Coordinates of C-alpha atoms in Angstrom, one line a residue:
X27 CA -27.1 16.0 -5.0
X28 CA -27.6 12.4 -4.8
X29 CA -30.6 10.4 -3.7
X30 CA -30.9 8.6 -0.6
X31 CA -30.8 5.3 -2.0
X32 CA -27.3 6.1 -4.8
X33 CA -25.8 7.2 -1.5
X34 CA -26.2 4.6 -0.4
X35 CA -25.1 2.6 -2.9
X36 CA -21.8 4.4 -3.0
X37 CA -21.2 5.6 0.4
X38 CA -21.3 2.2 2.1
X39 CA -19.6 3.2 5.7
X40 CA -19.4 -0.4 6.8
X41 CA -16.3 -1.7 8.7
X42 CA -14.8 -3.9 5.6
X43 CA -15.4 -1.5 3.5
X44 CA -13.4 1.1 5.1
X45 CA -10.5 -1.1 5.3
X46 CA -11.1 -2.6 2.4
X47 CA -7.5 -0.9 0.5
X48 CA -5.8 -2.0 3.6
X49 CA -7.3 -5.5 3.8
X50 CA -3.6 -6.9 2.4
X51 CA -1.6 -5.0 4.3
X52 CA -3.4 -6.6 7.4
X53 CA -3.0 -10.1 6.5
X54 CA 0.3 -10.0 5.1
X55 CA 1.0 -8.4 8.7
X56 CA -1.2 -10.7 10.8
X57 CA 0.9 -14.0 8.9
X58 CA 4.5 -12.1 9.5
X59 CA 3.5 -11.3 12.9
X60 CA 2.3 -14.7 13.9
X61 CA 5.4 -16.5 12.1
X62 CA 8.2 -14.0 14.0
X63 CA 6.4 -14.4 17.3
X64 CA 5.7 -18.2 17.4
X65 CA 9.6 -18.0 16.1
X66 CA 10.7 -15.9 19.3
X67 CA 8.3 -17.8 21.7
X68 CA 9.9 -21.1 20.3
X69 CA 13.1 -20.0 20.7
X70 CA 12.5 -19.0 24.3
X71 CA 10.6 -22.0 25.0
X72 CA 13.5 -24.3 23.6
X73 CA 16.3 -22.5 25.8
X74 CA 13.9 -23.4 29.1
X75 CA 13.7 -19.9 30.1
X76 CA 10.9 -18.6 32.7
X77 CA 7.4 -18.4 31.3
X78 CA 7.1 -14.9 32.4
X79 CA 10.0 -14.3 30.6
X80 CA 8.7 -16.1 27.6
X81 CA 5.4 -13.6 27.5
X82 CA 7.1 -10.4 27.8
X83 CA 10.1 -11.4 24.5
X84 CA 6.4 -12.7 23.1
X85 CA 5.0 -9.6 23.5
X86 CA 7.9 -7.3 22.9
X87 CA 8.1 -9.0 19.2
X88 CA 4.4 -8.3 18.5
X89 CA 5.1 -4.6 19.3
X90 CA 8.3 -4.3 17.7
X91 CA 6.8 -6.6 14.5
X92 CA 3.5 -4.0 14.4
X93 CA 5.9 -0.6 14.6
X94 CA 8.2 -2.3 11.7
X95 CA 5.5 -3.1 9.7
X96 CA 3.5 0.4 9.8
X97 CA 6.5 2.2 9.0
X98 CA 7.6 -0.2 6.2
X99 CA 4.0 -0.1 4.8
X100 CA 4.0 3.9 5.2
X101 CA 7.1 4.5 3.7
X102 CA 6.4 2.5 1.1
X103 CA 3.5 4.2 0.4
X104 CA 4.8 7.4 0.7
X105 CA 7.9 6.5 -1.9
X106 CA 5.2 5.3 -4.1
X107 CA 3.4 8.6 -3.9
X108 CA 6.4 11.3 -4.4
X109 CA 7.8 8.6 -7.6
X110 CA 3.8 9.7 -8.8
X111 CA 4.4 13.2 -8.7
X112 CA 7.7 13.0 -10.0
X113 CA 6.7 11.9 -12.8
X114 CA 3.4 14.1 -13.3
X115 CA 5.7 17.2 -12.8
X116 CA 8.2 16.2 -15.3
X117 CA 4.9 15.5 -17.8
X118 CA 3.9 18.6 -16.8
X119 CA 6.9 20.7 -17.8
X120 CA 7.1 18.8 -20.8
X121 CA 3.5 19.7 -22.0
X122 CA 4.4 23.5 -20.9
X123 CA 8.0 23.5 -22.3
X124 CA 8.0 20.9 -25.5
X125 CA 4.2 20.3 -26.4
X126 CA 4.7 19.6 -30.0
X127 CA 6.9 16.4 -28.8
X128 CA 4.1 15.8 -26.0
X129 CA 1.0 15.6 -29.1
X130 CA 3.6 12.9 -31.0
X131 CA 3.7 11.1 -27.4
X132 CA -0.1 11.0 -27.2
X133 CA -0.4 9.6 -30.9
X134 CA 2.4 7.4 -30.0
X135 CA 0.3 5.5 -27.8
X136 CA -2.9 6.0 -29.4
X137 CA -1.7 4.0 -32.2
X138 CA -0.5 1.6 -30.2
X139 CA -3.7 0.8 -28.7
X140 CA -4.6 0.3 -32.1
X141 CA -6.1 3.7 -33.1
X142 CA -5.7 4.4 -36.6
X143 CA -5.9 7.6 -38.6
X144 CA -5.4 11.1 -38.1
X145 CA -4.8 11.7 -34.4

């Protein structure tokens, strides 16, 4: 069990450091959202349309900028995920099914990290 103080140290609960993975996401969203809505609001602006008017396409483009970018990130993070495990199952059917060719994979690499030797 840890100590109050290494708890502490590792467990900070702060607001940035929740977010802290995400912190990207939210600018590169915050920049795209801005840009497309000052684009919309310009638009609207230039073609002399009613102000109300003006707020509510404003608006509508926030919304419809925020939903594209949360599925866009989540998909992307989600194709990212299953490629992953893809990949670990086919390494794991290859260490079940071929392991000799697996051990010359390992020393493979090993010796070109620089490893030298028997391996």
């Amino acid at each position: 069990m840890m100590d109050h103080k290494e708890a502490r140290l590792h467990g900070d609960t702060s607001f940035i450091s929740r977010y802290q993975a995400h912190l990207g996401e939210f600018v590169y969203g915050g920049i795209d959202g801005s840009v497309t809505t000052f684009a919309v609001v310009a638009g609207a602006v230039g073609a002399s349309l009613d102000s109300s008017v003006i707020l509510i396409l404003g608006f509508a483009n926030l919304l419809a900028d925020g939903f594209s970018m949360s599925v866009g990130a989540y998909l992307s993070a989600k194709s990212q995920h299953d490629n992953f495990e893809k990949h670990k199952r086919i390494e794991y059917w290859e260490v079940d099914h071929i392991p000799e060719t697996e051990r010359e994979e390992i020393r493979e690499i090993y010796r070109s990290k620089g490893f030298q030797g028997e391996l």
